[in-house]
């Protein structure tokens, strides 16, 4: 989701109160509020795919997946990831968490800078975070930044499997991009169908 400046220099309390009554989601970064715009169908497909896999895998676990309506708090900043998992849910903060173990962002051209640079540098300073995942929607590329690898990215493509250390889940890249309409997936699906017919 792309963001645009909405208002400047508000307090955390003003921001949180405003989010409760606003029809539009906003992120708070260094006192500035950014309005979140709508997402594409491919963005939603990817988000739902990975959230569904997380939910099924964690159904008997104390760890709980959340979608894009739950914020992550880093210092006095608040961000909306596309998916996250929290293993120590604090019910006293029902609209945000400070303890995610994994955060996922589906990026586009308009959000690339904030997701790859600003959010990444913020997220990796969260003590509980084990992995930060950036998923491209216009082509197939999943970058996983792991604490165990000094936050260096590992890239995954069609035919690869990703092991999410934070929740013990191994997932094929193909599953993350199920039903996604981009050139990489269309070509991959066509080749797979042709192979099955032979």
CSV table of C-alpha atoms in Angstrom, one decimal:
chain,number,residue,atom,x,y,z
A,1,UNK,CA,0.0,0.0,0.0
A,2,UNK,CA,1.3,3.4,-0.9
A,3,UNK,CA,1.4,6.2,1.7
A,4,UNK,CA,0.9,10.0,1.5
A,5,UNK,CA,1.5,12.6,4.2
A,6,UNK,CA,-1.7,13.4,6.0
A,7,UNK,CA,-0.8,15.5,9.0
A,8,UNK,CA,2.3,16.5,10.9
A,9,UNK,CA,3.5,16.4,14.5
A,10,UNK,CA,0.9,14.7,16.5
A,11,UNK,CA,1.3,12.7,19.7
A,12,UNK,CA,1.0,8.9,20.1
A,13,UNK,CA,-2.3,9.4,22.0
A,14,UNK,CA,-3.8,11.6,19.3
A,15,UNK,CA,-2.7,9.1,16.7
A,16,UNK,CA,-4.2,6.1,18.4
A,17,UNK,CA,-7.5,7.9,19.2
A,18,UNK,CA,-7.7,9.1,15.6
A,19,UNK,CA,-7.2,5.5,14.3
A,20,UNK,CA,-10.2,4.3,16.3
A,21,UNK,CA,-12.6,6.6,14.4
A,22,UNK,CA,-10.9,6.9,11.0
A,23,UNK,CA,-12.2,5.1,7.9
A,24,UNK,CA,-8.6,5.2,6.5
A,25,UNK,CA,-5.6,3.5,8.1
A,26,UNK,CA,-2.6,5.6,8.9
A,27,UNK,CA,1.0,5.0,9.9
A,28,UNK,CA,2.8,7.3,12.4
A,29,UNK,CA,6.4,7.9,11.7
A,30,UNK,CA,8.4,10.5,13.7
A,31,UNK,CA,5.3,12.5,14.5
A,32,UNK,CA,4.0,12.5,11.0
A,33,UNK,CA,0.9,10.7,9.9
A,34,UNK,CA,0.7,8.8,6.6
A,35,UNK,CA,-2.6,7.7,5.0
A,36,UNK,CA,-2.6,4.2,3.6
A,37,UNK,CA,-4.1,3.8,0.1
A,38,UNK,CA,-5.9,0.8,-1.3
A,39,UNK,CA,-4.1,-2.4,-2.4
A,40,UNK,CA,-4.2,-4.3,-5.7
A,41,UNK,CA,-5.8,-7.7,-6.2
A,42,UNK,CA,-2.3,-9.3,-6.4
A,43,UNK,CA,-1.3,-7.6,-3.2
A,44,UNK,CA,-4.4,-9.0,-1.5
A,45,UNK,CA,-3.9,-12.5,-3.0
A,46,UNK,CA,-0.4,-12.7,-1.6
A,47,UNK,CA,-1.3,-11.3,1.8
A,48,UNK,CA,-4.2,-13.8,2.1
A,49,UNK,CA,-2.1,-16.7,0.9
A,50,UNK,CA,0.6,-16.2,3.5
A,51,UNK,CA,-1.8,-15.3,6.3
A,52,UNK,CA,-3.9,-18.5,5.6
A,53,UNK,CA,-0.7,-20.7,5.7
A,54,UNK,CA,0.4,-19.1,8.9
A,55,UNK,CA,-3.1,-19.5,10.5
A,56,UNK,CA,-3.4,-23.2,9.5
A,57,UNK,CA,0.2,-24.0,10.7
A,58,UNK,CA,-0.3,-22.2,14.0
A,59,UNK,CA,-3.9,-23.3,14.9
A,60,UNK,CA,-2.6,-25.3,17.9
A,61,UNK,CA,0.2,-22.9,18.8
A,62,UNK,CA,0.3,-20.1,21.4
A,63,UNK,CA,1.7,-18.0,18.5
A,64,UNK,CA,-1.1,-16.1,16.6
A,65,UNK,CA,-1.1,-14.6,13.1
A,66,UNK,CA,-2.6,-11.2,12.4
A,67,UNK,CA,-3.4,-9.4,9.2
A,68,UNK,CA,-3.0,-5.8,8.0
A,69,UNK,CA,-5.3,-4.2,10.6
A,70,UNK,CA,-2.9,-4.8,13.5
A,71,UNK,CA,-0.1,-2.3,13.9
A,72,UNK,CA,3.5,-2.8,15.0
A,73,UNK,CA,4.8,-0.3,17.5
A,74,UNK,CA,8.5,0.6,17.4
A,75,UNK,CA,9.5,3.3,19.8
A,76,UNK,CA,6.7,5.9,19.2
A,77,UNK,CA,6.2,4.9,15.6
A,78,UNK,CA,3.4,2.7,14.3
A,79,UNK,CA,3.3,0.6,11.1
A,80,UNK,CA,0.8,-1.7,9.5
A,81,UNK,CA,2.5,-4.8,8.1
A,82,UNK,CA,0.5,-7.0,5.7
A,83,UNK,CA,0.9,-10.0,8.1
A,84,UNK,CA,2.6,-10.7,11.4
A,85,UNK,CA,2.9,-13.4,14.0
A,86,UNK,CA,3.0,-12.6,17.7
A,87,UNK,CA,3.9,-15.3,20.3
A,88,UNK,CA,3.2,-13.3,23.4
A,89,UNK,CA,0.0,-11.5,22.7
A,90,UNK,CA,-0.7,-8.6,25.1
A,91,UNK,CA,-4.5,-8.0,25.4
A,92,UNK,CA,-3.9,-4.7,27.0
A,93,UNK,CA,-2.9,-3.3,23.6
A,94,UNK,CA,-5.7,-4.7,21.4
A,95,UNK,CA,-4.8,-2.6,18.3
A,96,UNK,CA,-1.0,-3.1,18.1
A,97,UNK,CA,1.9,-5.3,19.2
A,98,UNK,CA,5.4,-4.6,20.3
A,99,UNK,CA,6.4,-8.3,20.2
A,100,UNK,CA,6.1,-9.8,16.6
A,101,UNK,CA,8.4,-12.7,15.8
A,102,UNK,CA,7.8,-12.3,12.0
A,103,UNK,CA,6.6,-9.3,9.9
A,104,UNK,CA,5.6,-9.5,6.3
A,105,UNK,CA,5.3,-6.7,3.7
A,106,UNK,CA,4.0,-7.1,0.2
A,107,UNK,CA,5.6,-4.3,-1.7
A,108,UNK,CA,5.0,-2.2,-4.9
A,109,UNK,CA,6.9,0.5,-6.7
A,110,UNK,CA,5.3,3.2,-4.5
A,111,UNK,CA,6.2,1.4,-1.1
A,112,UNK,CA,9.6,0.0,-2.0
A,113,UNK,CA,11.6,2.7,-0.3
A,114,UNK,CA,9.7,2.7,3.0
A,115,UNK,CA,9.4,-1.1,3.1
A,116,UNK,CA,13.0,-1.9,2.1
A,117,UNK,CA,14.7,0.8,4.0
A,118,UNK,CA,12.7,2.6,6.7
A,119,UNK,CA,10.6,-0.3,8.0
A,120,UNK,CA,13.4,-2.8,7.7
A,121,UNK,CA,15.7,-0.6,9.9
A,122,UNK,CA,12.9,-0.1,12.4
A,123,UNK,CA,11.8,-3.8,12.5
A,124,UNK,CA,15.2,-5.3,13.0
A,125,UNK,CA,15.6,-3.4,16.2
A,126,UNK,CA,12.5,-5.2,17.7
A,127,UNK,CA,14.0,-7.7,20.3
A,128,UNK,CA,11.5,-10.4,19.6
A,129,UNK,CA,11.7,-10.2,15.8
A,130,UNK,CA,13.3,-13.3,14.1
A,131,UNK,CA,12.4,-12.6,10.5
A,132,UNK,CA,11.3,-9.8,8.2
A,133,UNK,CA,9.8,-10.8,4.8
A,134,UNK,CA,9.5,-8.6,1.8
A,135,UNK,CA,7.4,-10.0,-1.1
A,136,UNK,CA,7.3,-8.5,-4.6
A,137,UNK,CA,3.9,-8.5,-6.3
A,138,UNK,CA,4.8,-7.5,-9.8
A,139,UNK,CA,7.2,-10.4,-10.2
A,140,UNK,CA,8.3,-13.4,-8.1
A,141,UNK,CA,10.9,-12.7,-5.5
A,142,UNK,CA,10.6,-13.2,-1.7
A,143,UNK,CA,13.4,-11.7,0.4
A,144,UNK,CA,13.7,-13.0,3.9
A,145,UNK,CA,15.9,-11.1,6.4
A,146,UNK,CA,16.8,-13.3,9.4
A,147,UNK,CA,18.3,-12.3,12.7
A,148,UNK,CA,20.3,-15.6,12.7
A,149,UNK,CA,22.0,-14.3,9.5
A,150,UNK,CA,22.8,-10.8,10.7
A,151,UNK,CA,19.7,-9.5,8.9
A,152,UNK,CA,21.2,-10.3,5.5
A,153,UNK,CA,18.6,-11.0,2.8
A,154,UNK,CA,18.0,-14.5,1.2
A,155,UNK,CA,16.0,-14.4,-2.0
A,156,UNK,CA,13.6,-17.2,-3.0
A,157,UNK,CA,12.0,-17.8,-6.4
A,158,UNK,CA,9.6,-20.2,-8.0
A,159,UNK,CA,10.7,-23.8,-7.3
A,160,UNK,CA,12.2,-22.8,-4.0
A,161,UNK,CA,10.9,-23.6,-0.5
A,162,UNK,CA,11.2,-21.1,2.4
A,163,UNK,CA,11.7,-22.2,6.0
A,164,UNK,CA,10.4,-19.6,8.4
A,165,UNK,CA,12.5,-20.2,11.5
A,166,UNK,CA,10.3,-18.0,13.7
A,167,UNK,CA,7.3,-20.4,13.4
A,168,UNK,CA,8.8,-23.6,12.1
A,169,UNK,CA,7.0,-23.5,8.8
A,170,UNK,CA,8.3,-24.5,5.4
A,171,UNK,CA,6.4,-23.1,2.5
A,172,UNK,CA,6.8,-23.3,-1.3
A,173,UNK,CA,7.1,-20.0,-3.1
A,174,UNK,CA,4.5,-21.2,-5.5
A,175,UNK,CA,1.9,-21.3,-2.6
A,176,UNK,CA,2.7,-17.7,-1.7
A,177,UNK,CA,1.9,-16.6,-5.2
A,178,UNK,CA,-1.1,-18.8,-5.8
A,179,UNK,CA,-3.6,-17.1,-8.2
A,180,UNK,CA,-1.3,-14.1,-8.6
A,181,UNK,CA,-1.5,-12.6,-12.1
A,182,UNK,CA,2.0,-11.5,-13.1
A,183,UNK,CA,4.3,-12.5,-15.9
A,184,UNK,CA,6.4,-14.9,-13.8
A,185,UNK,CA,3.4,-16.8,-12.4
A,186,UNK,CA,1.6,-16.9,-15.8
A,187,UNK,CA,4.7,-18.3,-17.5
A,188,UNK,CA,5.3,-20.8,-14.6
A,189,UNK,CA,1.6,-21.9,-14.6
A,190,UNK,CA,1.6,-22.4,-18.4
A,191,UNK,CA,4.8,-24.5,-18.3
A,192,UNK,CA,3.4,-26.6,-15.5
A,193,UNK,CA,0.1,-27.2,-17.3
A,194,UNK,CA,1.9,-28.1,-20.5
A,195,UNK,CA,4.1,-30.6,-18.6
A,196,UNK,CA,1.1,-32.2,-17.1
A,197,UNK,CA,-0.6,-32.7,-20.5
A,198,UNK,CA,2.5,-34.5,-21.9
